[in-house]
PDB file of C-alpha atoms in Angstrom:
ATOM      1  CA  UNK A   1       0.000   0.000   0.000  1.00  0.00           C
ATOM      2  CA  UNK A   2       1.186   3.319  -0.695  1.00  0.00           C
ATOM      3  CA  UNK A   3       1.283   5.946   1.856  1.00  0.00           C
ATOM      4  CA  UNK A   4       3.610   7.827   4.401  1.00  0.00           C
ATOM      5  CA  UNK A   5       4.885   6.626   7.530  1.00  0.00           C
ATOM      6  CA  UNK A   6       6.596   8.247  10.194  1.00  0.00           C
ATOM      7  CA  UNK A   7       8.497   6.892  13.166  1.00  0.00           C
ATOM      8  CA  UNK A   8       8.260   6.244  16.381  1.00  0.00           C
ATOM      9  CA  UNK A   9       5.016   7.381  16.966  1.00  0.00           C
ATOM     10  CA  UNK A  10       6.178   8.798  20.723  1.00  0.00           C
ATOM     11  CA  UNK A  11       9.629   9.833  21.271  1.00  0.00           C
ATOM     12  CA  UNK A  12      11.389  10.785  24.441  1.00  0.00           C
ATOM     13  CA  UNK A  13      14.150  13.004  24.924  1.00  0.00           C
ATOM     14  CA  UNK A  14      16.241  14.287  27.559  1.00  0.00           C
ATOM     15  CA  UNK A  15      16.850  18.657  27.332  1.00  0.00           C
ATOM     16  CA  UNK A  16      19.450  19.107  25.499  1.00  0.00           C
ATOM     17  CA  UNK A  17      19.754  16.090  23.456  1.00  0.00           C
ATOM     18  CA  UNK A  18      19.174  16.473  19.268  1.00  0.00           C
ATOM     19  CA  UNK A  19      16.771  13.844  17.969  1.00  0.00           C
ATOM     20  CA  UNK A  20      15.877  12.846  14.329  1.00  0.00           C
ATOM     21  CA  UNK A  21      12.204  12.156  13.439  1.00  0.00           C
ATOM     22  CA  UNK A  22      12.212   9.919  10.352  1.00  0.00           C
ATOM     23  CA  UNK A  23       9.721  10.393   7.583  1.00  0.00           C
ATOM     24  CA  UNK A  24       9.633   7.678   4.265  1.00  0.00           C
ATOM     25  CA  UNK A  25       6.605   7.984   1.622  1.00  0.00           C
ATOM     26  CA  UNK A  26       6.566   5.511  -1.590  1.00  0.00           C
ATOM     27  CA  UNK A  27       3.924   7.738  -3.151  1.00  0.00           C
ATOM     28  CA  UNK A  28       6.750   8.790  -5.725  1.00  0.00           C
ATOM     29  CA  UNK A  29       5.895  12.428  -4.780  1.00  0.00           C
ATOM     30  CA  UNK A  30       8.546  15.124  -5.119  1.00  0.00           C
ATOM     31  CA  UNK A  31       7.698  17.609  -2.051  1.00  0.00           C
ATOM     32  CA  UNK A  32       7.653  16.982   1.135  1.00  0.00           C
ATOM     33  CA  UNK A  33       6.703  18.789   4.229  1.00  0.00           C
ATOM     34  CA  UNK A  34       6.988  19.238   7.757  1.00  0.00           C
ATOM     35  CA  UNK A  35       4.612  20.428  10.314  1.00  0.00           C
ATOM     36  CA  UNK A  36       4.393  21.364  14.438  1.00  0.00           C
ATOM     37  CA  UNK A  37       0.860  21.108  16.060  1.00  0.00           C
ATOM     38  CA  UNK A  38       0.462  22.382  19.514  1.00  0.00           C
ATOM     39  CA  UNK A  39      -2.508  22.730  21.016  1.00  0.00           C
ATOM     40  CA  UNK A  40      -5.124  26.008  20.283  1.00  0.00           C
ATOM     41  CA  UNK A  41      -2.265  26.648  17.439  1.00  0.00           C
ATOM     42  CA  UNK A  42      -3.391  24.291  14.291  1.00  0.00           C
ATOM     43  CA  UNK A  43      -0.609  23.061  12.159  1.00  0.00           C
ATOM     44  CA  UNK A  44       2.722  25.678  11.666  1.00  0.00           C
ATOM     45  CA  UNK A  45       5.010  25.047   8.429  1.00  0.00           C
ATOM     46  CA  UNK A  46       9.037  23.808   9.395  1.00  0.00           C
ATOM     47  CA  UNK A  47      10.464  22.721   6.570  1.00  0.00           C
ATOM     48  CA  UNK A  48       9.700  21.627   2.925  1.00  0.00           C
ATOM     49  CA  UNK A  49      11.299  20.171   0.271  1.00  0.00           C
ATOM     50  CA  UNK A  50      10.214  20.223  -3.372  1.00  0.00           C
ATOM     51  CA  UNK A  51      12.691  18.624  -4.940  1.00  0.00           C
ATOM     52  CA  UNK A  52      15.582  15.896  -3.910  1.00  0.00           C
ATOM     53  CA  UNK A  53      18.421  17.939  -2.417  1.00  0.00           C
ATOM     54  CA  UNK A  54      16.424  20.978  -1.757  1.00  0.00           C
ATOM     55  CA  UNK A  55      14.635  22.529   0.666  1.00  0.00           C
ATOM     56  CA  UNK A  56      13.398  25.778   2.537  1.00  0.00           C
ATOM     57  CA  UNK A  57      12.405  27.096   5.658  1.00  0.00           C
ATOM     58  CA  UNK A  58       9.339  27.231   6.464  1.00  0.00           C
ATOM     59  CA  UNK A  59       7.886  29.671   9.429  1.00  0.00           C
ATOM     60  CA  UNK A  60       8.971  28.556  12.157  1.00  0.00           C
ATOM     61  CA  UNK A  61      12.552  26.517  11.864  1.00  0.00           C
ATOM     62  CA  UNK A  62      14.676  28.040  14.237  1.00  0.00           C
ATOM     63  CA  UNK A  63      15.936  24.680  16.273  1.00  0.00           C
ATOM     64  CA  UNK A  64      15.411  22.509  13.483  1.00  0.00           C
ATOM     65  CA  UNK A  65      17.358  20.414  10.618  1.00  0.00           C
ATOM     66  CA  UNK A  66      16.474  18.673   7.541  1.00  0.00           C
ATOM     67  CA  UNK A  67      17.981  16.813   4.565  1.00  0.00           C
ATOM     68  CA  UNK A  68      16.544  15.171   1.651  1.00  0.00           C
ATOM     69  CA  UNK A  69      18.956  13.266   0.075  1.00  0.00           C
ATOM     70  CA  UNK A  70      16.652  10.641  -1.384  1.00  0.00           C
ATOM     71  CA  UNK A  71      13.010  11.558  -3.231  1.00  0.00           C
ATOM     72  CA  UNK A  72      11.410   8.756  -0.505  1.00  0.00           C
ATOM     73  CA  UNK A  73      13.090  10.488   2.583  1.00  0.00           C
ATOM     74  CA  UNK A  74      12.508  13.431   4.511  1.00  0.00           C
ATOM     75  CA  UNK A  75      14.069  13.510   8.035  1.00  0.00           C
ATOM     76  CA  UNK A  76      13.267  16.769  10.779  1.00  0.00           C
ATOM     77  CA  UNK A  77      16.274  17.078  13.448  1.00  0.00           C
ATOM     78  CA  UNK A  78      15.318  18.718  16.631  1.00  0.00           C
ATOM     79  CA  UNK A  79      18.331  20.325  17.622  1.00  0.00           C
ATOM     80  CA  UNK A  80      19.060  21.310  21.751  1.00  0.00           C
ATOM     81  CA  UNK A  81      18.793  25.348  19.974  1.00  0.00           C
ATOM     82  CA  UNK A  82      14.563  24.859  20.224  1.00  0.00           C
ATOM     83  CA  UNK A  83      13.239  26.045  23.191  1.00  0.00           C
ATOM     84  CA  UNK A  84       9.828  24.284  23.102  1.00  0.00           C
ATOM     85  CA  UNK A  85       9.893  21.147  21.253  1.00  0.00           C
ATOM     86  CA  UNK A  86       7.889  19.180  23.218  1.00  0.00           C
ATOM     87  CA  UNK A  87       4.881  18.903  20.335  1.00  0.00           C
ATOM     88  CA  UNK A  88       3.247  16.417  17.931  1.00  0.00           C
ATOM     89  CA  UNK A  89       4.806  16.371  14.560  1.00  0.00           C
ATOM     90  CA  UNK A  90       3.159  16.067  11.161  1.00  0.00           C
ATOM     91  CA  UNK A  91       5.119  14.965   7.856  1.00  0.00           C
ATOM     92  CA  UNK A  92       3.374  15.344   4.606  1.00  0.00           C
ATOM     93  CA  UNK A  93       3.595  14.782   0.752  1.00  0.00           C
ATOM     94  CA  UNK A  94       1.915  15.720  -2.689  1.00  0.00           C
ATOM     95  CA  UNK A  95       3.354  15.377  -5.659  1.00  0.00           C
ATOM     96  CA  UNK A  96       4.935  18.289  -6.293  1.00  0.00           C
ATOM     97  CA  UNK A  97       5.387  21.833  -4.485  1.00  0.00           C
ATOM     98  CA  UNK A  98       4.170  23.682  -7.644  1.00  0.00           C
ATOM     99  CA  UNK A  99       0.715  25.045  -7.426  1.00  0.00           C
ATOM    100  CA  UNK A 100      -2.232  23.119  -5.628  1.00  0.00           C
ATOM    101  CA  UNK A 101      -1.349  19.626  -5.162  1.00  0.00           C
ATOM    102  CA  UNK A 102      -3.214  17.652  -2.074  1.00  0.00           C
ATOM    103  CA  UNK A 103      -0.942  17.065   0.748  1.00  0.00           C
ATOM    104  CA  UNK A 104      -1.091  13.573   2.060  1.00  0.00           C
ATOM    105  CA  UNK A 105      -0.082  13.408   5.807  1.00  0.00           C
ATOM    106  CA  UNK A 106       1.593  10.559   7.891  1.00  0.00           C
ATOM    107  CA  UNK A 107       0.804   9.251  11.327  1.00  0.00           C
ATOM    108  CA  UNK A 108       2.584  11.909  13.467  1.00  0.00           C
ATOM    109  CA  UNK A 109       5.096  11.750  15.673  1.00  0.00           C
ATOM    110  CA  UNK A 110       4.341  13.007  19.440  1.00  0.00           C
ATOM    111  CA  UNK A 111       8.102  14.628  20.976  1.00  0.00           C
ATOM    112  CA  UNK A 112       8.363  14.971  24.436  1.00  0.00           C
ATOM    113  CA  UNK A 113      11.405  16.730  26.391  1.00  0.00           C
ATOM    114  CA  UNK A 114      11.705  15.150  29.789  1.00  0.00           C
TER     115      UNK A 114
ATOM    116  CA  UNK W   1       0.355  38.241   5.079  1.00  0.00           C
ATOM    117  CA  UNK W   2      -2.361  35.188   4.863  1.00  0.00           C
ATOM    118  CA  UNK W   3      -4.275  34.481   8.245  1.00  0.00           C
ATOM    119  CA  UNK W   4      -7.054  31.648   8.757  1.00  0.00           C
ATOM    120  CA  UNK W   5      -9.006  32.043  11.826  1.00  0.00           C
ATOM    121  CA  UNK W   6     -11.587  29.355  13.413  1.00  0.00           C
ATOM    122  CA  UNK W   7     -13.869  31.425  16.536  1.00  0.00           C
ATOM    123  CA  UNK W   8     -15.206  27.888  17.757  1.00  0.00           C
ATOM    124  CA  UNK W   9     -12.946  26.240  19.409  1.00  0.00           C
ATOM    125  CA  UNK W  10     -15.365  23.369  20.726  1.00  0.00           C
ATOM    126  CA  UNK W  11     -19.028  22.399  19.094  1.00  0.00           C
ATOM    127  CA  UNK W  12     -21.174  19.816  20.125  1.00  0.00           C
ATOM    128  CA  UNK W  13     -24.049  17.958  18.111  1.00  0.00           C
ATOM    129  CA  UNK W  14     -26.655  15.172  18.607  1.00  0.00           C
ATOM    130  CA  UNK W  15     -26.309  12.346  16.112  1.00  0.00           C
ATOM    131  CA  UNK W  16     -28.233  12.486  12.760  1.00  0.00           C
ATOM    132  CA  UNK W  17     -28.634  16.564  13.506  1.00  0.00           C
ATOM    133  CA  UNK W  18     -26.912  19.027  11.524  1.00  0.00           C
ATOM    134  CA  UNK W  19     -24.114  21.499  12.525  1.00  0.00           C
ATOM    135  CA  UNK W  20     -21.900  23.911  10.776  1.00  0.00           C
ATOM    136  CA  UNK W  21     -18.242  24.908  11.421  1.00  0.00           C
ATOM    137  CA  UNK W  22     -17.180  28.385  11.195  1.00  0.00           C
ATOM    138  CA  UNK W  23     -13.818  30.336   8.721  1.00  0.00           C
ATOM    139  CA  UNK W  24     -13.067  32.969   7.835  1.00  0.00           C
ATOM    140  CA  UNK W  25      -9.458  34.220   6.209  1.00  0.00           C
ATOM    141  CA  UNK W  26      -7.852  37.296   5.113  1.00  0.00           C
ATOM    142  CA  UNK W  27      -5.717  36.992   1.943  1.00  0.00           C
ATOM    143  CA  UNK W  28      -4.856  40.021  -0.768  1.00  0.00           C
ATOM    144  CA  UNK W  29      -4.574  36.812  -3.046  1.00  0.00           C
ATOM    145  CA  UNK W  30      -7.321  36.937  -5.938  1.00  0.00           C
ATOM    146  CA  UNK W  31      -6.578  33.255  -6.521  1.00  0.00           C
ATOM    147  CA  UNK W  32      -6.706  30.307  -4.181  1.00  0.00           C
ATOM    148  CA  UNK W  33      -8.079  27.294  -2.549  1.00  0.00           C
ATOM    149  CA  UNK W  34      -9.715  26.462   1.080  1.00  0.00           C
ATOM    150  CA  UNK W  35      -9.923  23.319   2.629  1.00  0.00           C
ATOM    151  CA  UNK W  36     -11.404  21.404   5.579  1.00  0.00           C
ATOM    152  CA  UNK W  37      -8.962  18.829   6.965  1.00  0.00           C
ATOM    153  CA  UNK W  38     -10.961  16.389   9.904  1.00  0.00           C
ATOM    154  CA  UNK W  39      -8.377  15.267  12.514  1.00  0.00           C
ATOM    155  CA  UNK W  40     -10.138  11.942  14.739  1.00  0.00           C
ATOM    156  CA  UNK W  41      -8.476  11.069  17.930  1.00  0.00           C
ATOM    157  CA  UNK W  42      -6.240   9.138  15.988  1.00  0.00           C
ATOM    158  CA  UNK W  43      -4.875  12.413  14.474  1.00  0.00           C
ATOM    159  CA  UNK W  44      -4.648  10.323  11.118  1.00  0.00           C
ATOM    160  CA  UNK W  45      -5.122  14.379   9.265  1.00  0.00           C
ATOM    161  CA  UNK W  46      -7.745  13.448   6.806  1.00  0.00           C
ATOM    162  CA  UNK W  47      -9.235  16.006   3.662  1.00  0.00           C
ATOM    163  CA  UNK W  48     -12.613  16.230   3.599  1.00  0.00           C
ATOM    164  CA  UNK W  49     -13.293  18.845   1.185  1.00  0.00           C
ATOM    165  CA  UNK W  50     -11.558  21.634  -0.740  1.00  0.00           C
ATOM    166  CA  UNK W  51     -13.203  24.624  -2.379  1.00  0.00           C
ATOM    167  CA  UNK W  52     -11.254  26.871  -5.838  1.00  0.00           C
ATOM    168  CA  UNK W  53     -11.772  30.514  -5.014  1.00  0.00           C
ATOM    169  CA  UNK W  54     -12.786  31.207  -8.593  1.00  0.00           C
ATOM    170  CA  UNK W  55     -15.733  28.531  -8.518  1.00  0.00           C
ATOM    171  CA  UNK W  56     -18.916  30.200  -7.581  1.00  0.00           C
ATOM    172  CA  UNK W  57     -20.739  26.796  -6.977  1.00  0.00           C
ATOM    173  CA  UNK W  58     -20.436  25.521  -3.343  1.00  0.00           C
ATOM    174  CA  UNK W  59     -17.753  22.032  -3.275  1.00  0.00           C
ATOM    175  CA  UNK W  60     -20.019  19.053  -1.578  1.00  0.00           C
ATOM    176  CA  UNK W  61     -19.082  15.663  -0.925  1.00  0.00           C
ATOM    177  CA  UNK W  62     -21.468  13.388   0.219  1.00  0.00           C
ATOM    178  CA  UNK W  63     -22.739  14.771   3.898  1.00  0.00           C
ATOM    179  CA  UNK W  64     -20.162  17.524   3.931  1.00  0.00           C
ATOM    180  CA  UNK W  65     -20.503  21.056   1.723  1.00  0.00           C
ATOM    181  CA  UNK W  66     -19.254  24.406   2.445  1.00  0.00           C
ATOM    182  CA  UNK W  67     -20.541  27.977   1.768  1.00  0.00           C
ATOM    183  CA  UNK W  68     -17.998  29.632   0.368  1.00  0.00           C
ATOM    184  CA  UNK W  69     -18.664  33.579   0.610  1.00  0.00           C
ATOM    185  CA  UNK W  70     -15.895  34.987  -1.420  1.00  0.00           C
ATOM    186  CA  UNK W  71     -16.526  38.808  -0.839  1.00  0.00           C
ATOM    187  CA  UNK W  72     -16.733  38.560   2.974  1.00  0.00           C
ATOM    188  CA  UNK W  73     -13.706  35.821   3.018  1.00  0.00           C
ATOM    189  CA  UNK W  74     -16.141  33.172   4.867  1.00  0.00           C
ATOM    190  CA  UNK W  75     -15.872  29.408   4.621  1.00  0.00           C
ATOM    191  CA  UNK W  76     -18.325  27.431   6.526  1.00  0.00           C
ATOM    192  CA  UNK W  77     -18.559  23.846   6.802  1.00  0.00           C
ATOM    193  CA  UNK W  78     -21.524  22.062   6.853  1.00  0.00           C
ATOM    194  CA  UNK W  79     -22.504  18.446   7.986  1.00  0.00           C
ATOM    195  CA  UNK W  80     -25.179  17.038   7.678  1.00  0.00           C
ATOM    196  CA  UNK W  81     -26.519  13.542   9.301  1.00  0.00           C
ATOM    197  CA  UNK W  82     -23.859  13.932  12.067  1.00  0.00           C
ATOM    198  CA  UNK W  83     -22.527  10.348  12.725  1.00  0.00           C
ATOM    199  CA  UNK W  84     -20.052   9.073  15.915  1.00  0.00           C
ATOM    200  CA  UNK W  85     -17.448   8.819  13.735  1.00  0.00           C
ATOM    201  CA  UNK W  86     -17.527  12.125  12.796  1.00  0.00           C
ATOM    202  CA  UNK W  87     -16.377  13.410  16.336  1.00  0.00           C
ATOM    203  CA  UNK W  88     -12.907  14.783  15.077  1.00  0.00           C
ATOM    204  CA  UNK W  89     -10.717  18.157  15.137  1.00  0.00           C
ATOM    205  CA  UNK W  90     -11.673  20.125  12.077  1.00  0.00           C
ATOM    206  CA  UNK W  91      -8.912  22.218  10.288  1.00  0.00           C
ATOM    207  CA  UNK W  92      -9.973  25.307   7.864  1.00  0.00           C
ATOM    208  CA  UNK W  93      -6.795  25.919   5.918  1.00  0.00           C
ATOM    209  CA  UNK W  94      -5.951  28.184   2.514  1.00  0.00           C
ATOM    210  CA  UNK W  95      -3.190  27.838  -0.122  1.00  0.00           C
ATOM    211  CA  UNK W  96      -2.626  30.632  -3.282  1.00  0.00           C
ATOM    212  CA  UNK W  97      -2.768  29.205  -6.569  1.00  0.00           C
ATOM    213  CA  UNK W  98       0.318  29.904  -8.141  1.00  0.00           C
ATOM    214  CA  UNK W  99       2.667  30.418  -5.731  1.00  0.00           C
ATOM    215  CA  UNK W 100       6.578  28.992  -5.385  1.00  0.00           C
ATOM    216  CA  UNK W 101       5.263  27.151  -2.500  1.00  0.00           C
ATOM    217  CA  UNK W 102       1.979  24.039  -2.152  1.00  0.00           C
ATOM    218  CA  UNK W 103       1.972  25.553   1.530  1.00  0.00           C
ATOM    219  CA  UNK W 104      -1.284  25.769   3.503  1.00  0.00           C
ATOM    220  CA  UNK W 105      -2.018  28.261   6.648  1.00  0.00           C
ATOM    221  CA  UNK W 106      -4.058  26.603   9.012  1.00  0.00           C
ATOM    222  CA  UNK W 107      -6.586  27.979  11.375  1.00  0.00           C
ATOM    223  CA  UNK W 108      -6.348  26.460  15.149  1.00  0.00           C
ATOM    224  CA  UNK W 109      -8.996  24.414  14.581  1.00  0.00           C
ATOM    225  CA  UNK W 110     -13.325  23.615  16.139  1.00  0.00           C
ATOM    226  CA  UNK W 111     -13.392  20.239  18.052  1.00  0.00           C
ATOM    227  CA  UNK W 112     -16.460  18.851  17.049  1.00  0.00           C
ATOM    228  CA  UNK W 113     -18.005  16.535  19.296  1.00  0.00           C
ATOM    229  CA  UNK W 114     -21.229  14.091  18.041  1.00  0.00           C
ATOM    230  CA  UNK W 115     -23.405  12.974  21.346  1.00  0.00           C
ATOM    231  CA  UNK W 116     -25.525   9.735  20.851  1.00  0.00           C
TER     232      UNK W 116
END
């Protein structure tokens, strides 16, 4: 079946540590996307990708890393610089980062900073 | 700057009733698109329905349709039949056609609860 999957679906981490959340689709879809949901705050843009090798910030990605070195794989770092990660993570896909093109989202990924 | 804002944060229904969800946006953006994303406790984000700014006609899909009031930037959502399983968060987001970027704003969202 295609789809997106992200993993693990809860993470742990002690302050100050950097942790990777993984993200793998096998939709064949050239953007990707990566998204912070807190509560009362909807979904906030970290990081896309439209292309393999590429990628931009996206409003909030102070504290955070990605790379995209393969078109299936899109992986967010949460570096020790982001005050406030503790937060449920969204990665998403569509098949290109041109125009309107539906997003497709994965599981999530819930982050918590002990 | 594009803004999406949701003023319910929590709605409740009785099963088989009828409720709608509240959006409106601000955009200087002539063209675009809205959607309404449902989010169950699973938080599996799901599409439910997506409306082109230059179509007059109202987007339906099965129970769900929207009114889509262009002029005063509103974009309600409208169930009908309310089932159990529609008990979910509900998402209002917008994208602009044509942009560098397929990124959507999202409003914070109307927990929608359906009572037996």
């Amino acid at each position: 079946d295609g789809g997106i999957t992200q993993s693990p679906k809860y993470l742990f981490r002690k302050e100050g540590q950097n942790v990777t959340l993984s993200c793998e689709q096998n939709l064949n879809h050239d953007a990707m996307y990566w998204y912070r949901q807190d509560p009362g705050q909807g979904l906030r843009l970290i990081y896309y990708s439209q292309i393999v090798n590429d990628f931009q910030k996206g409003d909030i990605a102070e504290g955070y890393s990605v790379s995209r070195e393969k078109k299936e794989s899109f992986p967010l770092t949460v570096t020790s610089a982001q005050k406030n990660p503790t937060a449920f993570y969204l990665c998403a896909s569509s098949i290109n980062g041109l125009t309107y093109n539906e997003q497709f989202f994965g599981p999530g990924t819930r982050l918590t900073v002990l | 700057a594009q803004t999406v804002t949701q003023s319910q944060p929590e709605m409740s229904v009785q099963e088989a009733e009828t409720v709608t969800l509240s959006c409106t946006y601000d955009t200087s953006e002539n063209n675009y698109y809205l959607f309404w994303y449902k989010q169950p406790p699973s938080r599996q984000m799901i599409l439910v329905i997506r409306q082109e700014a230059y179509k007059q006609q109202n987007a339906t899909e099965n129970r769900f349709s929207v009114n889509f009031q262009k002029a005063a930037k509103s974009f309600s959502l409208k169930i009908s039949d309310s089932q159990l399983g529609d008990t979910a968060m509900y998402f209002c987001a917008f994208t602009a056609y044509g942009g560098a970027t397929n990124k959507l704003i999202f409003g914070t969202g109307t927990l929608l609860a359906v009572q037996p």
